[in-house]
GROMACS .gro file of C-alpha atoms in nm:
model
  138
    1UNK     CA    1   9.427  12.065  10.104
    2UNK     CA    2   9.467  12.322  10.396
    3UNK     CA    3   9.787  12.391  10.607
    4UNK     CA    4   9.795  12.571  10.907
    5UNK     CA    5  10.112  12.782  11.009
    6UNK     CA    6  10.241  12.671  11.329
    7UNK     CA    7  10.570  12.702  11.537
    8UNK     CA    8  10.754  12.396  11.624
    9UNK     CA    9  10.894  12.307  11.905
   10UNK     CA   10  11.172  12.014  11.878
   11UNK     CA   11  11.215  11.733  12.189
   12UNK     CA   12  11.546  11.528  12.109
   13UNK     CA   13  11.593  11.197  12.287
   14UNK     CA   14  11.737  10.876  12.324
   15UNK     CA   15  11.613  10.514  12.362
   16UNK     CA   16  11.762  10.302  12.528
   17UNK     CA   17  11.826   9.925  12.492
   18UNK     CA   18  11.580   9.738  12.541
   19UNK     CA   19  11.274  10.021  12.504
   20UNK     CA   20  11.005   9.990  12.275
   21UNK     CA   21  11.063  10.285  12.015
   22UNK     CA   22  10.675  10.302  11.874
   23UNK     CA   23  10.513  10.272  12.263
   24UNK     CA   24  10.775  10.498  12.378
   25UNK     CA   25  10.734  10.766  12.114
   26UNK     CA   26  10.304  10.759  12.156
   27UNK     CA   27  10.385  10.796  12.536
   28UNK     CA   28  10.626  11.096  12.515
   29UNK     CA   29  10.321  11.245  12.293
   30UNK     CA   30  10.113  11.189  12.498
   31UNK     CA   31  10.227  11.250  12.853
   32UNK     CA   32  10.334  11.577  12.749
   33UNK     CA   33  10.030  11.684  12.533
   34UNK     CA   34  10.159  11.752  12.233
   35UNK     CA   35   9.864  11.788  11.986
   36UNK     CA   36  10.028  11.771  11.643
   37UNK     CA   37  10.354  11.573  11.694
   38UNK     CA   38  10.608  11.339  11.425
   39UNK     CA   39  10.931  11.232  11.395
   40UNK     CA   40  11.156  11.496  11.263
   41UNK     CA   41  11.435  11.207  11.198
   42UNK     CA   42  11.557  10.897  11.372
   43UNK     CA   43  11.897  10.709  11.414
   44UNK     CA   44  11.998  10.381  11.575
   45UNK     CA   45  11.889   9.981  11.575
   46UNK     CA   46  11.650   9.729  11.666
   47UNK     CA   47  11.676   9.362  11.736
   48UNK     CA   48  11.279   9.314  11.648
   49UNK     CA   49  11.024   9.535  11.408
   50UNK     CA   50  10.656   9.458  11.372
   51UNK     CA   51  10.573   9.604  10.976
   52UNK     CA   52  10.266   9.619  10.785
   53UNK     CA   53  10.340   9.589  10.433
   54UNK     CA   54  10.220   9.815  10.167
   55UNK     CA   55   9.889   9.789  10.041
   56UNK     CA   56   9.821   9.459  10.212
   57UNK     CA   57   9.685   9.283  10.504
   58UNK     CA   58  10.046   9.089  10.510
   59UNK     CA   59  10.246   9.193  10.873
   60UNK     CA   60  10.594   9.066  10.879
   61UNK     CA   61  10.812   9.059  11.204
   62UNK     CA   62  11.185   9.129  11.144
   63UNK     CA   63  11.367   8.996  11.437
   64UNK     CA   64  11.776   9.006  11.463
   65UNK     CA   65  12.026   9.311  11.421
   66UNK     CA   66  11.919   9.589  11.201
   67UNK     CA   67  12.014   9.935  11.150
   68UNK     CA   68  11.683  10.209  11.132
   69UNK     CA   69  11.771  10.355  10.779
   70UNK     CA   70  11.408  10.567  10.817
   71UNK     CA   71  11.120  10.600  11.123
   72UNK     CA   72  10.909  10.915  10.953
   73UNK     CA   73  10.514  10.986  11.036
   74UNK     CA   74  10.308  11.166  11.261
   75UNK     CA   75  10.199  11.051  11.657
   76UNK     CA   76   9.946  11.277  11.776
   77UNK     CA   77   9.601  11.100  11.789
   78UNK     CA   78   9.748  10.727  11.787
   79UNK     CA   79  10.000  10.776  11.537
   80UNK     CA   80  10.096  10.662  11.207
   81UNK     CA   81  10.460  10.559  11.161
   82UNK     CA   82  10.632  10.434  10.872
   83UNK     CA   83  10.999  10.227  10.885
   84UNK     CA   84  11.238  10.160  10.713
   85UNK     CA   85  11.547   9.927  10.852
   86UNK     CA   86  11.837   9.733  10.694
   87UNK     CA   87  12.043   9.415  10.784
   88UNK     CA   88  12.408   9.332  10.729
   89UNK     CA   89  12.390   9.277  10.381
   90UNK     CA   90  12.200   9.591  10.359
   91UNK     CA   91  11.903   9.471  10.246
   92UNK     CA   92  11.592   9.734  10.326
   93UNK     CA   93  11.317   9.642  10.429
   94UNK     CA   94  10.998   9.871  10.544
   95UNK     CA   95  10.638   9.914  10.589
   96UNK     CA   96  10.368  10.092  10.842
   97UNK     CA   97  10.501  10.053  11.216
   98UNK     CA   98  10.193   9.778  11.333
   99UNK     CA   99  10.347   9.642  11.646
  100UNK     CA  100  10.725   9.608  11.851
  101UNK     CA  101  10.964   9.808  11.766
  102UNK     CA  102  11.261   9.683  12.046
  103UNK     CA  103  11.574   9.914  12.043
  104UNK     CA  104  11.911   9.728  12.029
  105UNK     CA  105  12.197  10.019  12.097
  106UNK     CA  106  12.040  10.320  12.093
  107UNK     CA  107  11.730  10.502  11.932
  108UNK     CA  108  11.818  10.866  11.904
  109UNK     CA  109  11.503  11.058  11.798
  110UNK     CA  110  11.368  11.438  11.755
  111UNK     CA  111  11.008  11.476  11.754
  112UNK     CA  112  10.892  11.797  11.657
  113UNK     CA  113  10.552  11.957  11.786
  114UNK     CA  114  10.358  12.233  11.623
  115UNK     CA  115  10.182  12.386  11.909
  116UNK     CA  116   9.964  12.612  11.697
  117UNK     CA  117   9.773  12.289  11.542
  118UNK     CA  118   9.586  11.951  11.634
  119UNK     CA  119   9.639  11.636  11.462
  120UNK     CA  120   9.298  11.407  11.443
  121UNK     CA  121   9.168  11.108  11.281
  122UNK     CA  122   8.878  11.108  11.065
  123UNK     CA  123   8.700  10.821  10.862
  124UNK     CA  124   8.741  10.913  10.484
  125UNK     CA  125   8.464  10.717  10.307
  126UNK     CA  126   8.738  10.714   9.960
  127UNK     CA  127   8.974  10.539  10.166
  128UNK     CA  128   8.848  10.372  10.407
  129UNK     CA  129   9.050  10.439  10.658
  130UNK     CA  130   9.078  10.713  10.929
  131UNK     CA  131   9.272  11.009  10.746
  132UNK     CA  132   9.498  11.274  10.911
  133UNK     CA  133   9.295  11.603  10.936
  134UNK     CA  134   9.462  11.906  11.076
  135UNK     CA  135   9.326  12.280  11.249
  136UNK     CA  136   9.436  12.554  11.427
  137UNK     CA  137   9.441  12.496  11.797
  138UNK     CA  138   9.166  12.695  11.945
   0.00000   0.00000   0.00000
């Protein structure tokens, strides 16, 4: 494992209803460039959430009133989100963001960006899947 030291720069919004959280997010990246962006934290609720569920091929759509109870991951170089969201009986549900995320009230976000590094994807042959690799920005 390597790190790379970075500042961070922090861009606090808000989604309104209506938006589409995940699109909205990859957009803000990246419109504005930001080469190793994620969600610092995220409040709020959605009326619809499209989840991939762990370790499986299975996608479930959540549709009605939920609360976010977690949105964590990274968004530079297509992004990788994981959620988290809860109904009225506050049952959780979560899984790997894979498709519409609609905000119902709000969405009120802070994505950080470490300017001194770039996020990329990379095929890792153990997992199969493209892997998170970071470097120093040149």
């Amino acid at each position: 494992m390597e790190a790379i030291q970075s500042p961070l720069m922090c861009y606090p919004m808000r989604f309104e209803p209506g938006a589409d959280l995940q699109k909205g997010l990859l957009k803000f990246t990246e419109d504005n460039g930001l080469s190793a962006a994620f969600v610092i934290t995220c409040v709020g609720s959605v009326t619809k959430a499209t989840l991939r569920m762990a370790n499986s091929t299975t996608i479930k759509t959540y549709e009605g009133h939920f609360e976010i109870v977690s949105l964590v991951g990274t968004l530079s170089s297509g992004g990788h989100l994981h959620m988290s969201i809860s109904d009225a009986e506050g049952n959780v549900f979560g899984g790997h963001v894979f498709g519409d995320v609609i905000v119902y009230t709000t969405a009120e976000v802070i994505v950080g960006n470490c300017p001194g590094a770039v996020m990329n994807r990379e095929e890792d042959k153990r997992t199969g899947y493209k892997e998170l690799t970071v470097q120093s920005k040149p």
